[in-house]
Amino acid sequence: MNLEISIEYEPWNKSNIRSIVNNCVNAVFSELNINHYNVEICFLFTNDEEVRVLNRTYRGIDKPTNVLSFPADNIDDIESDCGDVCGCDTFGCNTCVLGSVAFAYETLEREIVDTSVSFDDHLRHLVVHSVLHLLGYDHIGETEAEQMESLEIKILKSLNVADPYQ
């Protein structure tokens, strides 16, 4: 698995981002029993302003949000050898880009005010949440929301993180 991590906003450096991301992504793939040797995910750790621009550009919503997930088009290829469908082994890389994720530091900080949740545990929740989005999970409908939340709770428990929905 290749996790590209770009930290573009200094305050992110006070957390152990690389370890958190790696542990969370591995927990998601382990829980879903997905072979992840050929997967690439790009993570951007930035600020509210940058995420606001991304949110406005790609979703038409002119405000920051905690995390944005941008799935690639080859989600169904992750469990296969990938190259047969998306052609990526044409260049010998045999890697499927799952997608990209962007996090807004200030929004995450605001969200934990007046809670007992640590910044790192909130980040763990959002990493798990965003990777599930990259894998095609959503929470628009009630049934989908229940399925996704149930998975999040189970995965976070494996990471010793309390249920974020209580």
PDB file of C-alpha atoms in Angstrom:
ATOM      1  CA  MET A   1       0.000   0.000   0.000  1.00  0.00           C
ATOM      2  CA  ASN A   2       1.223   3.463  -0.841  1.00  0.00           C
ATOM      3  CA  LEU A   3      -0.067   6.294   1.342  1.00  0.00           C
ATOM      4  CA  GLU A   4       1.015   9.653   0.000  1.00  0.00           C
ATOM      5  CA  ILE A   5       0.864  12.176   2.834  1.00  0.00           C
ATOM      6  CA  SER A   6       1.259  15.879   2.218  1.00  0.00           C
ATOM      7  CA  ILE A   7       1.306  18.182   5.246  1.00  0.00           C
ATOM      8  CA  GLU A   8       0.802  21.724   3.991  1.00  0.00           C
ATOM      9  CA  TYR A   9      -0.207  23.421   7.235  1.00  0.00           C
ATOM     10  CA  GLU A  10       2.269  23.541  10.114  1.00  0.00           C
ATOM     11  CA  PRO A  11      -0.090  22.835  13.063  1.00  0.00           C
ATOM     12  CA  TRP A  12      -0.668  19.306  11.692  1.00  0.00           C
ATOM     13  CA  ASN A  13       2.920  18.482  12.641  1.00  0.00           C
ATOM     14  CA  LYS A  14       2.015  18.263  16.335  1.00  0.00           C
ATOM     15  CA  SER A  15       0.184  14.977  15.650  1.00  0.00           C
ATOM     16  CA  ASN A  16       1.804  11.776  14.461  1.00  0.00           C
ATOM     17  CA  ILE A  17      -0.061  11.968  11.138  1.00  0.00           C
ATOM     18  CA  ARG A  18       1.792   9.212   9.305  1.00  0.00           C
ATOM     19  CA  SER A  19       1.250   6.666  12.056  1.00  0.00           C
ATOM     20  CA  ILE A  20      -2.414   7.610  12.530  1.00  0.00           C
ATOM     21  CA  VAL A  21      -3.164   7.386   8.810  1.00  0.00           C
ATOM     22  CA  ASN A  22      -1.292   4.115   8.353  1.00  0.00           C
ATOM     23  CA  ASN A  23      -2.978   2.439  11.338  1.00  0.00           C
ATOM     24  CA  CYS A  24      -6.453   3.634  10.337  1.00  0.00           C
ATOM     25  CA  VAL A  25      -6.159   2.636   6.686  1.00  0.00           C
ATOM     26  CA  ASN A  26      -4.838  -0.797   7.645  1.00  0.00           C
ATOM     27  CA  ALA A  27      -7.715  -1.242  10.097  1.00  0.00           C
ATOM     28  CA  VAL A  28     -10.290  -0.387   7.409  1.00  0.00           C
ATOM     29  CA  PHE A  29      -8.810  -2.797   4.878  1.00  0.00           C
ATOM     30  CA  SER A  30      -8.421  -5.512   7.512  1.00  0.00           C
ATOM     31  CA  GLU A  31     -12.031  -5.197   8.684  1.00  0.00           C
ATOM     32  CA  LEU A  32     -13.322  -5.322   5.101  1.00  0.00           C
ATOM     33  CA  ASN A  33     -10.925  -8.165   4.253  1.00  0.00           C
ATOM     34  CA  ILE A  34      -9.605  -6.302   1.223  1.00  0.00           C
ATOM     35  CA  ASN A  35      -6.167  -7.035  -0.171  1.00  0.00           C
ATOM     36  CA  HIS A  36      -4.482  -3.657  -0.186  1.00  0.00           C
ATOM     37  CA  TYR A  37      -1.014  -4.385  -1.527  1.00  0.00           C
ATOM     38  CA  ASN A  38      -1.717  -2.524  -4.787  1.00  0.00           C
ATOM     39  CA  VAL A  39      -3.625   0.504  -3.471  1.00  0.00           C
ATOM     40  CA  GLU A  40      -2.569   4.140  -3.378  1.00  0.00           C
ATOM     41  CA  ILE A  41      -4.328   6.884  -1.412  1.00  0.00           C
ATOM     42  CA  CYS A  42      -3.263  10.526  -1.282  1.00  0.00           C
ATOM     43  CA  PHE A  43      -3.860  12.501   1.921  1.00  0.00           C
ATOM     44  CA  LEU A  44      -3.648  16.288   2.153  1.00  0.00           C
ATOM     45  CA  PHE A  45      -3.444  17.918   5.578  1.00  0.00           C
ATOM     46  CA  THR A  46      -4.148  21.592   5.150  1.00  0.00           C
ATOM     47  CA  ASN A  47      -6.222  24.471   6.514  1.00  0.00           C
ATOM     48  CA  ASP A  48      -9.805  25.712   6.341  1.00  0.00           C
ATOM     49  CA  GLU A  49      -9.146  28.088   3.467  1.00  0.00           C
ATOM     50  CA  GLU A  50      -7.722  25.421   1.164  1.00  0.00           C
ATOM     51  CA  VAL A  51     -10.525  22.984   1.980  1.00  0.00           C
ATOM     52  CA  ARG A  52     -13.069  25.777   1.451  1.00  0.00           C
ATOM     53  CA  VAL A  53     -11.679  26.291  -2.056  1.00  0.00           C
ATOM     54  CA  LEU A  54     -11.832  22.551  -2.769  1.00  0.00           C
ATOM     55  CA  ASN A  55     -15.361  22.332  -1.368  1.00  0.00           C
ATOM     56  CA  ARG A  56     -16.512  25.281  -3.481  1.00  0.00           C
ATOM     57  CA  THR A  57     -14.787  23.999  -6.620  1.00  0.00           C
ATOM     58  CA  TYR A  58     -15.917  20.384  -6.460  1.00  0.00           C
ATOM     59  CA  ARG A  59     -19.145  20.476  -4.440  1.00  0.00           C
ATOM     60  CA  GLY A  60     -20.412  24.021  -4.963  1.00  0.00           C
ATOM     61  CA  ILE A  61     -20.379  24.671  -1.202  1.00  0.00           C
ATOM     62  CA  ASP A  62     -18.434  27.810  -0.285  1.00  0.00           C
ATOM     63  CA  LYS A  63     -17.327  26.909   3.251  1.00  0.00           C
ATOM     64  CA  PRO A  64     -14.742  24.683   4.878  1.00  0.00           C
ATOM     65  CA  THR A  65     -15.572  21.203   6.094  1.00  0.00           C
ATOM     66  CA  ASN A  66     -13.614  18.747   8.204  1.00  0.00           C
ATOM     67  CA  VAL A  67     -12.735  16.288   5.431  1.00  0.00           C
ATOM     68  CA  LEU A  68     -13.332  15.850   1.713  1.00  0.00           C
ATOM     69  CA  SER A  69     -12.977  12.519  -0.064  1.00  0.00           C
ATOM     70  CA  PHE A  70     -12.365  12.284  -3.792  1.00  0.00           C
ATOM     71  CA  PRO A  71     -12.793   8.659  -4.921  1.00  0.00           C
ATOM     72  CA  ALA A  72     -11.068   7.458  -8.060  1.00  0.00           C
ATOM     73  CA  ASP A  73     -13.096   5.650 -10.697  1.00  0.00           C
ATOM     74  CA  ASN A  74     -11.646   2.193 -10.100  1.00  0.00           C
ATOM     75  CA  ILE A  75     -13.141   1.186  -6.736  1.00  0.00           C
ATOM     76  CA  ASP A  76     -14.318  -2.174  -8.095  1.00  0.00           C
ATOM     77  CA  ASP A  77     -10.744  -3.007  -9.132  1.00  0.00           C
ATOM     78  CA  ILE A  78      -9.274  -2.998  -5.629  1.00  0.00           C
ATOM     79  CA  GLU A  79     -10.120  -6.630  -4.896  1.00  0.00           C
ATOM     80  CA  SER A  80      -8.866  -7.783  -8.301  1.00  0.00           C
ATOM     81  CA  ASP A  81      -5.426  -7.499  -9.789  1.00  0.00           C
ATOM     82  CA  CYS A  82      -6.517  -4.096 -11.066  1.00  0.00           C
ATOM     83  CA  GLY A  83      -4.531  -4.078 -14.297  1.00  0.00           C
ATOM     84  CA  ASP A  84      -7.086  -6.032 -16.288  1.00  0.00           C
ATOM     85  CA  VAL A  85      -9.708  -3.350 -15.814  1.00  0.00           C
ATOM     86  CA  CYS A  86      -8.031   0.005 -15.316  1.00  0.00           C
ATOM     87  CA  GLY A  87      -4.918  -0.675 -17.366  1.00  0.00           C
ATOM     88  CA  CYS A  88      -2.495   0.573 -14.755  1.00  0.00           C
ATOM     89  CA  ASP A  89      -0.180  -2.415 -15.171  1.00  0.00           C
ATOM     90  CA  THR A  90       0.424  -1.219 -18.719  1.00  0.00           C
ATOM     91  CA  PHE A  91       3.243   0.796 -17.185  1.00  0.00           C
ATOM     92  CA  GLY A  92       4.295  -1.992 -14.840  1.00  0.00           C
ATOM     93  CA  CYS A  93       3.083  -0.260 -11.693  1.00  0.00           C
ATOM     94  CA  ASN A  94       0.184  -2.608 -10.900  1.00  0.00           C
ATOM     95  CA  THR A  95      -1.230   0.053  -8.556  1.00  0.00           C
ATOM     96  CA  CYS A  96      -4.788   1.272  -8.225  1.00  0.00           C
ATOM     97  CA  VAL A  97      -5.254   4.824  -7.039  1.00  0.00           C
ATOM     98  CA  LEU A  98      -8.174   4.648  -4.629  1.00  0.00           C
ATOM     99  CA  GLY A  99      -8.535   8.419  -4.321  1.00  0.00           C
ATOM    100  CA  SER A 100      -7.570  11.513  -2.410  1.00  0.00           C
ATOM    101  CA  VAL A 101      -8.602  12.997   0.908  1.00  0.00           C
ATOM    102  CA  ALA A 102      -8.199  16.545   2.261  1.00  0.00           C
ATOM    103  CA  PHE A 103      -8.468  17.549   5.944  1.00  0.00           C
ATOM    104  CA  ALA A 104      -9.003  21.062   7.379  1.00  0.00           C
ATOM    105  CA  TYR A 105      -7.104  21.613  10.620  1.00  0.00           C
ATOM    106  CA  GLU A 106      -9.110  24.492  12.107  1.00  0.00           C
ATOM    107  CA  THR A 107     -12.421  22.740  11.516  1.00  0.00           C
ATOM    108  CA  LEU A 108     -11.212  19.623  13.325  1.00  0.00           C
ATOM    109  CA  GLU A 109     -10.052  21.781  16.232  1.00  0.00           C
ATOM    110  CA  ARG A 110     -13.440  23.522  16.454  1.00  0.00           C
ATOM    111  CA  GLU A 111     -15.291  20.211  16.387  1.00  0.00           C
ATOM    112  CA  ILE A 112     -13.627  18.865  19.530  1.00  0.00           C
ATOM    113  CA  VAL A 113     -14.222  21.947  21.671  1.00  0.00           C
ATOM    114  CA  ASP A 114     -16.456  21.052  24.624  1.00  0.00           C
ATOM    115  CA  THR A 115     -16.051  17.316  24.018  1.00  0.00           C
ATOM    116  CA  SER A 116     -13.962  14.672  25.708  1.00  0.00           C
ATOM    117  CA  VAL A 117     -12.600  13.526  22.334  1.00  0.00           C
ATOM    118  CA  SER A 118      -8.921  14.113  21.658  1.00  0.00           C
ATOM    119  CA  PHE A 119      -7.781  15.727  18.430  1.00  0.00           C
ATOM    120  CA  ASP A 120      -5.994  12.514  17.377  1.00  0.00           C
ATOM    121  CA  ASP A 121      -9.040  10.317  18.050  1.00  0.00           C
ATOM    122  CA  HIS A 122     -11.258  12.689  16.083  1.00  0.00           C
ATOM    123  CA  LEU A 123      -8.728  12.531  13.271  1.00  0.00           C
ATOM    124  CA  ARG A 124      -8.743   8.714  13.446  1.00  0.00           C
ATOM    125  CA  HIS A 125     -12.510   8.766  13.054  1.00  0.00           C
ATOM    126  CA  LEU A 126     -12.304  11.054  10.027  1.00  0.00           C
ATOM    127  CA  VAL A 127      -9.555   8.991   8.383  1.00  0.00           C
ATOM    128  CA  VAL A 128     -11.672   5.845   8.751  1.00  0.00           C
ATOM    129  CA  HIS A 129     -14.755   7.741   7.552  1.00  0.00           C
ATOM    130  CA  SER A 130     -12.992   9.166   4.507  1.00  0.00           C
ATOM    131  CA  VAL A 131     -11.426   5.856   3.455  1.00  0.00           C
ATOM    132  CA  LEU A 132     -14.848   4.208   3.652  1.00  0.00           C
ATOM    133  CA  HIS A 133     -16.103   6.953   1.322  1.00  0.00           C
ATOM    134  CA  LEU A 134     -13.257   6.147  -1.082  1.00  0.00           C
ATOM    135  CA  LEU A 135     -14.412   2.527  -1.007  1.00  0.00           C
ATOM    136  CA  GLY A 136     -17.949   3.502  -2.012  1.00  0.00           C
ATOM    137  CA  TYR A 137     -19.685   3.751   1.356  1.00  0.00           C
ATOM    138  CA  ASP A 138     -22.003   6.689   1.967  1.00  0.00           C
ATOM    139  CA  HIS A 139     -24.433   8.031   4.553  1.00  0.00           C
ATOM    140  CA  ILE A 140     -27.034   9.781   2.421  1.00  0.00           C
ATOM    141  CA  GLY A 141     -29.841   7.285   3.049  1.00  0.00           C
ATOM    142  CA  GLU A 142     -30.771   5.905   6.473  1.00  0.00           C
ATOM    143  CA  THR A 143     -29.796   2.323   5.613  1.00  0.00           C
ATOM    144  CA  GLU A 144     -26.457   3.387   4.130  1.00  0.00           C
ATOM    145  CA  ALA A 145     -25.776   5.657   7.110  1.00  0.00           C
ATOM    146  CA  GLU A 146     -26.436   2.832   9.578  1.00  0.00           C
ATOM    147  CA  GLN A 147     -24.156   0.472   7.654  1.00  0.00           C
ATOM    148  CA  MET A 148     -21.348   3.011   7.400  1.00  0.00           C
ATOM    149  CA  GLU A 149     -21.613   4.106  11.039  1.00  0.00           C
ATOM    150  CA  SER A 150     -21.630   0.480  12.198  1.00  0.00           C
ATOM    151  CA  LEU A 151     -18.437  -0.174  10.243  1.00  0.00           C
ATOM    152  CA  GLU A 152     -16.821   2.987  11.601  1.00  0.00           C
ATOM    153  CA  ILE A 153     -17.640   2.024  15.190  1.00  0.00           C
ATOM    154  CA  LYS A 154     -16.242  -1.488  14.725  1.00  0.00           C
ATOM    155  CA  ILE A 155     -13.053  -0.266  13.026  1.00  0.00           C
ATOM    156  CA  LEU A 156     -12.511   2.501  15.576  1.00  0.00           C
ATOM    157  CA  LYS A 157     -12.972   0.006  18.417  1.00  0.00           C
ATOM    158  CA  SER A 158     -10.097  -2.021  16.927  1.00  0.00           C
ATOM    159  CA  LEU A 159      -8.034   1.182  17.186  1.00  0.00           C
ATOM    160  CA  ASN A 160      -9.131   1.753  20.825  1.00  0.00           C
ATOM    161  CA  VAL A 161     -11.239   4.767  19.863  1.00  0.00           C
ATOM    162  CA  ALA A 162     -14.637   5.249  21.520  1.00  0.00           C
ATOM    163  CA  ASP A 163     -17.873   5.244  19.537  1.00  0.00           C
ATOM    164  CA  PRO A 164     -18.049   8.742  17.990  1.00  0.00           C
ATOM    165  CA  TYR A 165     -21.837   8.555  17.674  1.00  0.00           C
ATOM    166  CA  GLN A 166     -22.592   8.293  21.417  1.00  0.00           C
TER     167      GLN A 166
END
